Coordinates of C-alpha atoms and ligand atoms in Angstrom, one line a residue:
Chain A
M1 CA -11.4 -71.6 -46.7
S2 CA -9.0 -74.5 -47.1
S3 CA -10.3 -77.9 -46.2
T4 CA -7.0 -79.2 -45.0
P5 CA -5.8 -78.2 -41.6
T6 CA -2.6 -76.3 -41.7
T7 CA 0.4 -77.0 -39.4
T8 CA 1.1 -73.3 -38.8
S9 CA 0.0 -71.6 -35.6
R10 CA -2.9 -69.9 -37.6
P11 CA -6.1 -70.9 -35.9
W12 CA -7.7 -73.8 -37.7
S13 CA -11.4 -73.8 -38.2
P14 CA -13.5 -76.9 -39.1
G15 CA -15.8 -74.7 -41.2
L16 CA -16.5 -75.7 -44.8
S17 CA -16.7 -73.8 -48.1
W18 CA -20.2 -73.0 -49.4
P19 CA -20.2 -75.8 -52.0
K20 CA -19.1 -78.3 -49.5
T21 CA -21.6 -77.0 -47.0
A22 CA -24.4 -77.5 -49.5
L23 CA -23.2 -81.0 -50.3
A24 CA -22.9 -81.9 -46.6
A25 CA -26.3 -80.3 -45.7
L26 CA -28.3 -82.1 -48.4
P27 CA -28.5 -85.5 -46.6
M28 CA -29.7 -83.8 -43.5
L29 CA -32.3 -81.9 -45.5
L30 CA -33.6 -85.2 -46.9
L31 CA -33.4 -87.1 -43.6
T32 CA -35.2 -84.4 -41.6
A33 CA -37.9 -84.2 -44.2
L34 CA -38.3 -88.0 -44.1
M35 CA -38.3 -88.2 -40.4
L36 CA -40.6 -85.2 -39.8
L37 CA -43.3 -86.4 -42.2
G38 CA -42.8 -90.1 -41.6
G39 CA -44.6 -91.0 -44.8
R40 CA -47.7 -88.9 -43.9
P41 CA -49.1 -86.1 -46.0
L42 CA -48.6 -82.5 -44.8
P43 CA -51.3 -81.7 -42.1
H44 CA -54.2 -79.5 -43.2
D45 CA -54.6 -77.9 -39.8
P46 CA -52.5 -74.7 -39.9
L47 CA -51.9 -75.0 -36.2
R48 CA -50.1 -78.3 -36.9
L49 CA -48.6 -77.3 -40.3
V50 CA -46.8 -74.1 -39.1
P51 CA -44.9 -75.8 -36.3
L52 CA -43.9 -78.6 -38.6
L53 CA -42.5 -76.2 -41.2
A54 CA -40.9 -74.1 -38.5
V55 CA -39.0 -77.1 -37.1
F56 CA -37.9 -78.2 -40.6
V57 CA -36.6 -74.7 -41.5
L58 CA -35.0 -74.0 -38.2
S59 CA -33.1 -77.2 -37.9
N60 CA -31.8 -77.1 -41.4
V61 CA -30.7 -73.5 -41.2
L62 CA -28.9 -74.2 -38.0
F63 CA -27.2 -77.2 -39.5
V64 CA -26.0 -75.2 -42.5
L65 CA -24.6 -72.5 -40.2
M66 CA -22.9 -75.2 -38.2
L67 CA -21.2 -76.6 -41.2
R68 CA -20.3 -73.3 -42.8
T69 CA -19.0 -71.4 -39.8
G70 CA -17.4 -74.4 -38.1
K71 CA -19.1 -73.4 -34.8
T72 CA -20.9 -76.2 -33.1
D73 CA -22.1 -75.2 -29.7
R74 CA -23.4 -71.8 -30.9
F75 CA -26.1 -73.3 -33.1
R76 CA -26.6 -76.5 -31.2
A77 CA -27.6 -74.5 -28.1
I78 CA -30.3 -72.7 -30.0
L79 CA -32.0 -75.9 -30.9
F80 CA -31.3 -77.6 -27.6
V81 CA -32.7 -74.7 -25.5
T82 CA -35.8 -74.5 -27.8
V83 CA -36.4 -78.3 -27.3
A84 CA -36.3 -77.9 -23.5
V85 CA -38.6 -74.9 -23.4
C86 CA -41.0 -76.5 -25.8
F87 CA -40.9 -79.8 -23.8
V88 CA -42.2 -78.0 -20.8
L89 CA -44.9 -76.2 -22.8
S90 CA -46.0 -79.4 -24.3
F91 CA -45.7 -81.9 -21.4
I92 CA -48.1 -80.3 -18.9
P93 CA -51.0 -79.8 -21.4
N94 CA -50.4 -83.3 -22.6
L95 CA -50.7 -84.7 -19.1
L96 CA -53.9 -82.7 -18.7
E97 CA -55.3 -84.2 -21.9
V98 CA -54.2 -87.8 -21.1
R99 CA -54.8 -87.9 -17.4
G100 CA -56.9 -84.9 -16.6
N101 CA -54.6 -83.6 -13.9
I102 CA -50.9 -82.8 -13.3
G103 CA -50.7 -84.1 -9.7
L104 CA -50.1 -87.8 -9.6
T105 CA -52.7 -89.7 -7.5
G106 CA -52.3 -93.1 -5.9
D107 CA -54.5 -94.5 -8.6
D108 CA -52.2 -93.2 -11.3
L109 CA -49.3 -94.9 -9.7
V110 CA -51.1 -98.2 -9.3
Q111 CA -52.3 -98.1 -12.9
G112 CA -48.8 -97.3 -14.2
K113 CA -49.8 -94.0 -15.7
T114 CA -46.6 -92.2 -14.8
P115 CA -44.6 -91.2 -17.9
F116 CA -41.1 -92.7 -17.8
C117 CA -38.1 -90.3 -18.2
H118 CA -34.5 -91.0 -18.9
M119 CA -33.3 -89.5 -15.6
V120 CA -34.2 -92.6 -13.7
I121 CA -32.6 -95.0 -16.1
P122 CA -29.6 -95.9 -13.9
M123 CA -31.8 -96.1 -10.9
T124 CA -34.0 -98.5 -12.8
V125 CA -31.7 -100.7 -14.9
I126 CA -29.2 -101.4 -12.2
P127 CA -31.7 -102.6 -9.6
A128 CA -33.7 -104.3 -12.4
A129 CA -30.6 -106.4 -13.2
L130 CA -30.0 -107.2 -9.5
T131 CA -33.6 -107.7 -8.4
R132 CA -35.6 -108.3 -11.6
T133 CA -38.0 -105.6 -10.6
I134 CA -38.7 -102.5 -12.6
I135 CA -39.1 -100.0 -9.8
F136 CA -41.0 -97.4 -11.6
P137 CA -44.8 -97.1 -11.7
G138 CA -45.0 -96.6 -15.5
S139 CA -46.4 -98.8 -18.2
M140 CA -43.8 -101.0 -19.9
L141 CA -44.9 -100.9 -23.5
T142 CA -48.0 -98.7 -24.1
G143 CA -49.1 -95.1 -23.6
F144 CA -47.3 -91.8 -23.3
A145 CA -43.6 -92.2 -22.6
A146 CA -43.7 -95.9 -21.9
I147 CA -40.7 -97.5 -20.2
G148 CA -39.8 -99.8 -23.2
S149 CA -39.7 -97.1 -25.9
M150 CA -37.8 -94.6 -23.7
L151 CA -35.1 -97.3 -22.9
V152 CA -34.7 -98.0 -26.6
L153 CA -34.3 -94.3 -27.5
W154 CA -31.8 -93.9 -24.7
L155 CA -29.8 -96.9 -25.8
A156 CA -29.7 -95.7 -29.4
A157 CA -28.5 -92.3 -28.3
T158 CA -26.0 -93.7 -25.9
L159 CA -24.4 -96.0 -28.5
A160 CA -24.2 -93.1 -31.0
L161 CA -23.2 -90.3 -28.7
G162 CA -22.0 -91.5 -25.2
R163 CA -22.5 -88.7 -22.8
G164 CA -23.2 -86.5 -25.8
F165 CA -26.8 -87.5 -25.0
C166 CA -26.6 -84.8 -22.3
S167 CA -26.2 -82.0 -24.8
W168 CA -27.9 -83.4 -27.9
G169 CA -30.7 -85.4 -26.4
C170 CA -31.7 -84.6 -22.8
F171 CA -34.8 -82.4 -22.9
F172 CA -34.0 -81.0 -19.4
G173 CA -30.4 -80.0 -20.0
G174 CA -31.5 -77.2 -22.3
L175 CA -33.1 -75.3 -19.5
E176 CA -29.9 -74.8 -17.6
D177 CA -27.9 -74.6 -20.8
G178 CA -30.0 -71.6 -21.7
L179 CA -29.8 -70.0 -18.3
S180 CA -26.1 -70.5 -18.1
R181 CA -25.8 -68.0 -21.0
V182 CA -27.9 -65.3 -19.5
R183 CA -24.9 -63.4 -17.9
N184 CA -21.8 -62.5 -19.8
R185 CA -19.5 -63.0 -16.8
P186 CA -19.9 -65.4 -14.0
L187 CA -20.4 -64.1 -10.4
V188 CA -19.0 -67.3 -8.9
K189 CA -15.8 -68.5 -10.6
A190 CA -14.2 -71.0 -8.3
I191 CA -15.9 -74.3 -7.6
G192 CA -13.7 -76.9 -5.9
K193 CA -12.8 -79.8 -8.1
R194 CA -14.0 -82.3 -5.4
W195 CA -17.6 -81.2 -5.9
T196 CA -17.5 -82.4 -9.5
Y197 CA -17.4 -85.9 -8.1
L198 CA -20.7 -85.3 -6.3
P199 CA -22.9 -86.7 -9.2
Y200 CA -21.0 -90.1 -8.9
A201 CA -21.7 -90.1 -5.1
V202 CA -25.4 -89.3 -5.7
L203 CA -25.5 -92.0 -8.3
G204 CA -24.0 -94.7 -6.1
T205 CA -26.2 -93.7 -3.1
V206 CA -29.4 -93.5 -5.1
V207 CA -28.8 -96.8 -6.8
V208 CA -28.1 -98.6 -3.5
I209 CA -31.1 -97.0 -1.8
S210 CA -33.4 -97.7 -4.8
A211 CA -32.3 -101.4 -4.8
L212 CA -32.8 -101.7 -1.1
T213 CA -36.1 -100.0 -0.9
L214 CA -37.4 -101.0 -4.4
T215 CA -38.5 -97.4 -5.0
P216 CA -37.3 -94.8 -7.6
T217 CA -35.6 -92.7 -4.9
Y218 CA -34.3 -90.0 -7.3
C219 CA -37.6 -89.6 -8.9
E220 CA -39.5 -89.5 -5.6
W221 CA -37.2 -87.2 -3.7
L222 CA -34.4 -85.5 -5.7
C223 CA -35.4 -84.6 -9.3
P224 CA -35.4 -80.8 -9.8
F225 CA -37.3 -81.2 -13.0
K226 CA -40.3 -82.5 -11.2
S227 CA -41.0 -78.8 -10.7
V228 CA -41.7 -78.2 -14.3
T229 CA -43.3 -81.6 -15.1
E230 CA -45.4 -83.4 -12.5
F231 CA -45.3 -84.4 -8.9
N232 CA -47.5 -86.1 -6.4
A233 CA -50.8 -84.4 -5.6
L234 CA -50.2 -82.2 -2.5
T235 CA -52.5 -84.2 -0.3
N236 CA -50.2 -85.1 2.6
T237 CA -47.1 -83.9 4.4
R238 CA -44.8 -86.3 2.5
A239 CA -45.9 -84.9 -0.9
V240 CA -45.5 -81.3 0.4
A241 CA -41.9 -82.2 1.6
Q242 CA -41.1 -83.7 -1.8
A243 CA -42.5 -80.7 -3.6
V244 CA -40.4 -78.3 -1.4
I245 CA -37.2 -80.4 -2.2
F246 CA -38.0 -80.4 -6.0
F247 CA -38.6 -76.6 -6.1
S248 CA -35.5 -75.9 -4.0
L249 CA -33.3 -78.1 -6.2
F250 CA -34.7 -76.6 -9.3
A251 CA -34.2 -73.0 -8.1
G252 CA -30.7 -73.7 -6.9
L253 CA -29.3 -76.1 -9.6
V254 CA -31.2 -75.2 -12.7
V255 CA -31.9 -71.5 -12.3
V256 CA -29.6 -69.7 -9.9
G257 CA -26.5 -72.0 -10.2
P258 CA -26.3 -71.7 -14.0
V259 CA -26.9 -68.0 -14.0
V260 CA -24.2 -67.1 -11.4
T261 CA -21.6 -69.6 -12.6
R262 CA -22.3 -69.8 -16.3
K263 CA -22.0 -73.6 -15.9
R264 CA -24.6 -76.4 -16.1
T265 CA -24.6 -76.9 -12.4
Q266 CA -27.3 -79.7 -12.3
C267 CA -25.5 -81.7 -15.0
G268 CA -22.0 -81.0 -13.6
L269 CA -22.5 -81.2 -9.9
F270 CA -25.6 -83.3 -9.2
C271 CA -27.2 -85.3 -11.9
P272 CA -26.7 -89.1 -11.4
M273 CA -28.0 -89.8 -14.9
G274 CA -25.2 -87.7 -16.3
A275 CA -22.7 -89.5 -14.1
F276 CA -23.9 -92.8 -15.4
Q277 CA -23.9 -91.5 -18.9
G278 CA -20.3 -90.4 -18.4
F279 CA -19.2 -94.0 -18.2
T280 CA -20.7 -94.6 -21.7
N281 CA -18.2 -92.1 -23.1
K282 CA -15.6 -94.8 -22.6
L283 CA -17.5 -97.1 -25.0
N284 CA -18.4 -94.4 -27.6
A285 CA -16.1 -93.7 -30.6
F286 CA -16.4 -89.9 -30.4
E287 CA -14.5 -87.6 -28.0
V288 CA -13.1 -84.1 -27.8
R289 CA -9.3 -83.9 -27.8
V290 CA -6.8 -81.2 -27.5
D291 CA -3.8 -81.1 -29.8
R292 CA -0.9 -80.4 -27.5
E293 CA 1.2 -79.1 -30.3
R294 CA -1.3 -76.3 -31.0
C295 CA -2.5 -75.6 -27.5
S296 CA -1.0 -72.5 -25.8
D297 CA -2.4 -73.4 -22.4
C298 CA -4.5 -70.2 -22.4
G299 CA -7.3 -72.0 -20.4
Q300 CA -10.1 -70.5 -22.5
C301 CA -11.6 -74.0 -23.0
E302 CA -11.5 -74.7 -19.3
K303 CA -13.2 -71.4 -18.6
V304 CA -16.1 -72.0 -21.0
C305 CA -16.7 -75.7 -20.4
P306 CA -20.2 -75.9 -18.8
T307 CA -19.6 -79.3 -17.1
F308 CA -16.2 -78.9 -15.5
S309 CA -14.8 -81.4 -18.0
L310 CA -11.5 -79.7 -18.7
D311 CA -8.9 -78.9 -16.2
R312 CA -5.1 -78.5 -16.1
E313 CA -4.6 -82.2 -15.6
S314 CA -6.9 -83.3 -18.5
L315 CA -5.4 -80.5 -20.7
A316 CA -1.9 -81.8 -20.1
K317 CA -3.1 -85.2 -21.2
G318 CA -4.7 -83.7 -24.3
G319 CA -8.2 -84.8 -23.5
T320 CA -11.3 -84.1 -21.5
R321 CA -12.6 -85.7 -18.3
V322 CA -15.1 -88.5 -18.5
S323 CA -18.0 -86.0 -17.9
C324 CA -17.6 -84.3 -21.3
V325 CA -21.0 -83.8 -22.9
K326 CA -19.6 -83.1 -26.4
C327 CA -21.3 -79.8 -26.6
G328 CA -18.5 -78.3 -28.6
K329 CA -18.2 -75.1 -26.6
C330 CA -14.5 -75.6 -26.0
V331 CA -14.0 -76.4 -29.7
D332 CA -15.8 -73.1 -30.6
A333 CA -13.8 -71.1 -28.0
C334 CA -10.3 -72.4 -28.6
P335 CA -8.3 -69.5 -30.2
K336 CA -5.7 -71.9 -31.5
G337 CA -8.0 -74.5 -33.0
A338 CA -6.4 -77.0 -30.7
A339 CA -9.6 -78.5 -29.3
A340 CA -11.4 -80.7 -31.8
F341 CA -13.9 -83.5 -32.2
H342 CA -12.0 -86.8 -32.7
I343 CA -12.7 -90.4 -33.5
K344 CA -10.8 -92.7 -31.1
G345 CA -8.0 -94.5 -32.8
T346 CA -7.6 -92.1 -35.7
A347 CA -4.9 -89.4 -36.2
L348 CA -5.7 -86.2 -34.5
R349 CA -5.2 -83.3 -36.9
P350 CA -5.7 -84.5 -40.5
Q351 CA -9.0 -86.2 -39.6
A352 CA -10.5 -83.4 -37.4
R353 CA -12.9 -82.0 -40.0
S354 CA -14.3 -85.4 -41.0
A355 CA -14.4 -86.5 -37.4
R356 CA -16.6 -83.5 -36.6
L357 CA -18.9 -84.2 -39.5
L358 CA -19.2 -87.8 -38.6
F359 CA -20.2 -86.9 -35.1
L360 CA -22.5 -84.1 -36.2
Y361 CA -24.7 -86.3 -38.4
P362 CA -26.0 -88.7 -35.7
A363 CA -25.9 -86.0 -32.9
F364 CA -27.8 -83.4 -34.9
L365 CA -30.2 -85.9 -36.3
F366 CA -31.0 -87.2 -32.9
L367 CA -31.6 -83.8 -31.5
T368 CA -33.8 -82.8 -34.4
V369 CA -35.8 -86.0 -34.5
F370 CA -36.1 -86.5 -30.7
G371 CA -36.8 -82.8 -30.2
S372 CA -39.0 -82.1 -33.2
G373 CA -42.1 -83.6 -31.6
M374 CA -41.5 -81.5 -28.6
I375 CA -40.9 -78.3 -30.5
Q376 CA -43.9 -78.9 -32.8
D377 CA -46.2 -79.7 -29.9
G378 CA -44.8 -76.7 -27.8
L379 CA -45.4 -74.3 -30.7
Y380 CA -48.8 -75.9 -31.4
R381 CA -49.8 -75.2 -27.7
V382 CA -48.6 -71.6 -28.0
L383 CA -50.6 -71.2 -31.2
L384 CA -53.6 -72.8 -29.6
L385 CA -53.3 -70.5 -26.6
V386 CA -53.1 -67.5 -29.0
T387 CA -56.1 -68.6 -31.1
T388 CA -58.4 -70.3 -28.5
G389 CA -57.2 -68.9 -25.2
S390 CA -56.3 -72.4 -23.9
M391 CA -53.4 -74.8 -24.3
I392 CA -55.6 -77.8 -24.1
A393 CA -57.2 -79.2 -27.2
H394 CA -60.9 -80.0 -26.6
Chain B
M1 CA -34.7 -117.5 33.7
L2 CA -34.0 -119.3 30.4
P3 CA -30.8 -121.4 30.3
I4 CA -27.8 -119.2 29.0
G5 CA -26.9 -121.9 26.4
Q6 CA -30.4 -121.7 24.9
L7 CA -30.3 -117.9 24.8
L8 CA -26.9 -117.8 23.1
G9 CA -28.1 -120.3 20.5
E10 CA -31.3 -118.4 19.8
G11 CA -29.4 -115.1 19.7
V12 CA -27.1 -116.3 17.0
V13 CA -30.0 -117.8 15.0
V14 CA -32.1 -114.6 15.2
G15 CA -28.9 -112.6 14.2
L16 CA -28.2 -114.8 11.2
A17 CA -31.8 -114.6 10.1
G18 CA -32.0 -110.8 10.3
G19 CA -28.4 -110.0 9.4
T20 CA -29.0 -108.9 5.8
G21 CA -31.0 -106.0 7.3
C22 CA -27.9 -105.0 9.3
L23 CA -25.9 -105.1 6.0
A24 CA -28.4 -102.8 4.4
T25 CA -28.1 -100.4 7.3
C26 CA -24.4 -100.6 8.2
G27 CA -23.1 -101.3 4.7
P28 CA -23.9 -97.8 3.2
V29 CA -22.5 -96.3 6.4
L30 CA -19.2 -98.2 6.5
L31 CA -18.5 -98.6 2.8
P32 CA -17.9 -95.0 1.9
Y33 CA -15.6 -94.6 4.9
L34 CA -13.6 -97.7 3.9
L35 CA -13.2 -96.5 0.3
A36 CA -12.6 -92.8 1.1
E37 CA -9.5 -92.9 3.4
E38 CA -6.1 -92.7 1.8
G39 CA -3.4 -95.2 2.2
R40 CA -5.2 -97.6 4.5
S41 CA -3.4 -100.8 5.1
R42 CA -5.3 -104.1 5.3
W43 CA -5.1 -104.1 9.0
A44 CA -6.5 -100.5 9.1
S45 CA -9.5 -101.7 7.1
V46 CA -10.1 -104.6 9.5
L47 CA -9.6 -102.2 12.4
A48 CA -12.3 -99.9 11.0
L49 CA -14.7 -102.8 10.8
G50 CA -13.6 -103.8 14.3
Q51 CA -14.4 -100.4 15.6
L52 CA -17.8 -100.4 13.9
L53 CA -18.6 -103.8 15.3
L54 CA -17.4 -102.7 18.8
G55 CA -19.6 -99.7 18.5
R56 CA -22.5 -101.8 17.5
L57 CA -21.9 -104.2 20.3
V58 CA -22.0 -101.3 22.8
G59 CA -25.2 -100.1 21.2
Y60 CA -26.7 -103.6 21.4
L61 CA -25.7 -104.1 25.0
A62 CA -27.1 -100.7 25.9
I63 CA -30.4 -101.8 24.4
G64 CA -30.0 -105.2 26.2
I65 CA -29.7 -103.4 29.6
L66 CA -32.7 -101.2 28.7
A67 CA -34.6 -104.3 27.7
W68 CA -33.8 -105.9 31.0
L69 CA -34.5 -102.7 33.0
A70 CA -37.8 -101.9 31.3
G71 CA -39.0 -105.3 30.3
M72 CA -40.9 -104.4 27.2
T73 CA -42.9 -101.5 28.7
V74 CA -40.7 -98.7 27.4
L75 CA -39.3 -100.3 24.2
A76 CA -42.8 -101.5 23.3
S77 CA -44.0 -98.0 23.1
P78 CA -44.0 -96.9 19.4
R79 CA -43.3 -93.3 20.4
W80 CA -40.3 -94.1 22.5
R81 CA -38.9 -96.4 19.9
A82 CA -39.4 -93.8 17.1
W83 CA -37.6 -91.2 19.2
L84 CA -34.7 -93.4 20.0
V85 CA -34.2 -94.5 16.4
G86 CA -34.8 -90.9 15.1
T87 CA -32.2 -89.5 17.5
A88 CA -29.7 -92.2 16.6
Y89 CA -30.2 -91.7 12.9
L90 CA -29.8 -87.9 13.2
G91 CA -26.5 -88.6 15.1
V92 CA -25.4 -90.8 12.2
A93 CA -26.5 -88.1 9.7
I94 CA -24.6 -85.3 11.5
L95 CA -21.4 -87.4 11.6
M96 CA -21.6 -88.5 8.0
V97 CA -22.5 -85.1 6.6
A98 CA -19.6 -83.5 8.5
Y99 CA -17.2 -86.2 7.4
G100 CA -18.4 -86.4 3.8
F101 CA -18.7 -82.7 3.0
S102 CA -15.8 -81.3 5.0
P103 CA -12.5 -81.0 3.1
A104 CA -10.2 -84.0 3.7
A105 CA -7.8 -83.2 6.6
K106 CA -4.2 -82.9 5.4
G107 CA -1.0 -83.1 7.3
C108 CA -0.1 -84.8 10.5
A109 CA -1.8 -84.5 13.8
A110 CA 1.6 -84.6 15.5
T111 CA 2.9 -81.5 13.7
P112 CA 4.5 -79.3 16.4
G113 CA 2.5 -76.2 16.9
A114 CA -0.8 -77.7 15.6
G115 CA -3.7 -76.5 17.7
I116 CA -5.9 -78.8 19.5
L117 CA -8.7 -78.2 16.9
A118 CA -6.4 -79.2 14.1
R119 CA -5.4 -82.3 15.9
V120 CA -9.0 -83.3 16.5
R121 CA -9.9 -82.6 12.9
T122 CA -7.1 -84.8 11.7
R123 CA -7.8 -87.6 14.1
W124 CA -11.6 -87.7 14.4
P125 CA -12.2 -89.7 11.3
K126 CA -10.2 -92.5 12.9
L127 CA -12.8 -92.9 15.6
L128 CA -15.7 -92.4 13.2
P129 CA -16.6 -96.1 12.6
A130 CA -16.9 -96.7 16.3
A131 CA -19.4 -93.8 16.7
L132 CA -21.3 -94.8 13.6
G133 CA -21.4 -98.4 14.9
L134 CA -22.8 -97.3 18.2
L135 CA -25.5 -95.2 16.5
T136 CA -26.5 -97.7 14.0
G137 CA -26.5 -100.3 16.8
L138 CA -29.4 -98.4 18.3
N139 CA -31.5 -99.0 15.2
L140 CA -34.6 -100.9 16.1
C141 CA -35.2 -102.8 12.9
P142 CA -37.7 -105.7 12.9
P143 CA -35.2 -108.5 13.7
F144 CA -33.9 -106.3 16.5
V145 CA -37.4 -105.9 17.9
V146 CA -37.8 -109.6 17.9
A147 CA -34.5 -109.8 19.7
I148 CA -35.6 -107.3 22.3
T149 CA -38.8 -109.3 22.9
R150 CA -36.8 -112.5 23.4
A151 CA -34.2 -110.8 25.6
A152 CA -37.0 -109.2 27.8
D153 CA -38.3 -112.8 28.3
A154 CA -34.9 -114.0 29.3
G155 CA -35.7 -112.8 32.8
G156 CA -32.3 -111.4 34.0
L157 CA -29.6 -109.0 33.1
A158 CA -27.1 -111.7 32.3
G159 CA -29.6 -113.5 30.1
S160 CA -30.4 -110.3 28.2
L161 CA -26.8 -109.4 27.7
A162 CA -26.0 -113.0 26.6
F163 CA -28.8 -112.9 24.1
F164 CA -27.7 -109.6 22.6
S165 CA -24.0 -110.7 22.4
A166 CA -25.0 -113.7 20.5
F167 CA -27.4 -111.7 18.3
F168 CA -24.4 -109.4 17.6
V169 CA -22.2 -112.4 16.5
G170 CA -25.0 -113.7 14.2
T171 CA -25.4 -110.3 12.5
S172 CA -21.7 -109.6 12.2
V173 CA -21.2 -112.5 9.9
Y174 CA -22.7 -110.4 7.1
L175 CA -20.4 -107.4 7.7
A176 CA -17.2 -109.4 7.9
P177 CA -16.4 -109.3 4.1
L178 CA -16.7 -105.5 3.9
P179 CA -13.0 -104.7 4.6
L180 CA -12.1 -106.7 1.5
L181 CA -13.6 -103.7 -0.5
G182 CA -11.4 -101.4 1.5
W183 CA -8.3 -103.3 0.2
L184 CA -9.1 -102.4 -3.4
R185 CA -6.8 -100.0 -5.1
R186 CA -8.5 -96.7 -4.8
P187 CA -7.5 -93.8 -7.1
E188 CA -8.0 -90.3 -5.8
A189 CA -11.3 -90.0 -7.8
V190 CA -12.8 -93.0 -6.1
R191 CA -11.7 -91.7 -2.6
T192 CA -13.2 -88.3 -3.2
T193 CA -16.5 -89.8 -4.6
A194 CA -16.7 -92.2 -1.6
R195 CA -16.2 -89.4 0.9
L196 CA -18.9 -87.3 -0.8
A197 CA -21.1 -90.4 -0.9
A198 CA -20.8 -90.6 2.9
G199 CA -22.3 -87.1 3.0
V200 CA -25.1 -88.1 0.7
V201 CA -25.8 -91.2 2.8
G202 CA -25.8 -88.8 5.8
V203 CA -28.5 -86.7 4.2
Y204 CA -30.5 -89.9 3.7
F205 CA -30.1 -90.8 7.4
A206 CA -31.2 -87.3 8.3
Y207 CA -34.4 -87.9 6.4
L208 CA -34.9 -91.2 8.1
G209 CA -34.2 -89.6 11.5
L210 CA -36.7 -86.8 10.9
V211 CA -39.3 -89.2 9.7
N212 CA -38.9 -91.2 12.9
L213 CA -39.0 -88.2 15.2
I214 CA -42.1 -86.8 13.5
G215 CA -43.6 -90.3 13.5
G216 CA -42.9 -90.4 17.3
L217 CA -44.6 -87.0 17.8
L218 CA -47.7 -88.2 15.9
A219 CA -47.8 -91.7 17.5
Ligands
SF4_1 S1 -8.5 -73.0 -25.4 FE1 -7.8 -74.8 -24.4 S2 -7.1 -76.2 -26.0 FE2 -7.3 -74.1 -26.9 S3 -5.3 -73.2 -26.7 FE3 -6.4 -72.5 -24.9 S4 -5.9 -74.1 -23.3 FE4 -5.3 -75.0 -25.3
SF4_2 S1 -14.9 -80.5 -22.7 FE1 -15.7 -79.2 -24.4 S2 -17.2 -80.5 -25.4 FE2 -16.8 -81.4 -23.4 S3 -18.4 -80.6 -22.1 FE3 -16.6 -79.2 -21.9 S4 -17.0 -77.6 -23.4 FE4 -18.4 -79.3 -24.0

């Protein structure tokens, strides 16, 4: 395969020849080995060793396939979905070990034992800037998922990927990403464009109400992912009402919505964190662009985009909407090779292959390193279950 | 009866002291509306605020009359208060959800042949701020309860109404700058988002309304 994009109408693919693939994959091989071991010797416990090796092999095989075939989303999705499933498998047993229960009690809140998650970042940092109060009952620097370390991780991912965080970092997004691929054809095809603005409306409202009431409103009332992580112990009417809302939103936006629309409905139609993250796309150097000279306006990219980030208007302008999560699905699907990863300020076509590579290194590394702990622990819990009959280490 | 001058002065002071609470309640209600409507002139933004304020004034005066009629006996009852606020909030919620989540009305109400429903649909947002003002005006927040106590002590209908009118003036100071935001250039995306935000705020008020109604039942 030629490494220089042609100017004919023959579909262009960002795939590399085998020698170039080997060369480009080598740094990732070394980096993942370094990151996964972190200077420690290989564990002796087979229940820990097997997951570690599995993550190392899986991530590097996927990266090689990504480079060789030129397909991004196809292999990203495998790792992304695995991370999300393993996160759930790992999170709940972890809580049981650390805290002894899944339901949050009043004492847990007072003692700041609530693990912090990136979903509440906009509802935390904006009121924090305005009121100098961190409105989240978690610990700032110590313990499992402390606020400080989560903010640093999020900031790093945001600088490197913009809203790419939502398809290369968010450990919830993989659930709906996976479920959106269950059916081959969508049952519901038309969703009005106005609804794609709903996440911004939810963001604005939640930030204002959080700042006025000094409570993490989204976390307390609206997060669908509470259903698969933790929620208040069901000891009063309020907690029951909250749990009903969490499960309804989870069922609607994370399960049924993606299955019937083949879209990431929570990310594209509701998530305020995603809306907030969209603005960081403006600051980030990477984007997905459409080469108007190659584009035949077939609409394939618009059809497959899981976050409603391409429409006729954005296509005409040769770009995506601000909500693009840089998953690469449109790039994979474009029959003309017109959609491509791009570095802002550079020429579109001659640089497309290097732009993709430059994006893939931080994105894939982030997904692997951020997700490897979750995959390892998830696999470990499964192995523990198989060998001891319990997912909790005693 | 206390002298009217003293009641007016006290009403303004109590209003100024508690007005940030009014901004917290009426701001999220009025702002999405101001940002959502297309092609609003400066005067139309001011008019929307005027409507909201007028609605609030009517709500306040209604409470003023109630305070005079009932002394503190009815309004002092937590159950009655919770029901009044719960119902008012549910009213706000219904209006805002209907406004926020219904498609924006297109075309002109005066189009010949347009049915009465089409006309109402095109025009009703224009009266929305007044209705929202009235309903949020019935909100019995802490400064408002202080105001009711004082008005009930005023000892006459005129005194009660004077106190609430002054209270209204004091609180309105905080809402006056809001139309400035309505004057900003608003691209289609901002207008659509603001309209949907009205619906989301409506859902929040529905929650507050239900909490108050259930609280009233349990009181
Ligand atoms: S998939 Fe999209 S970018 Fe590619 S040719 Fe069709 S419309 Fe153009
Ligand atoms: S525009 Fe392309 S890269 Fe962006 S979210 Fe849609 S499919 Fe993914």
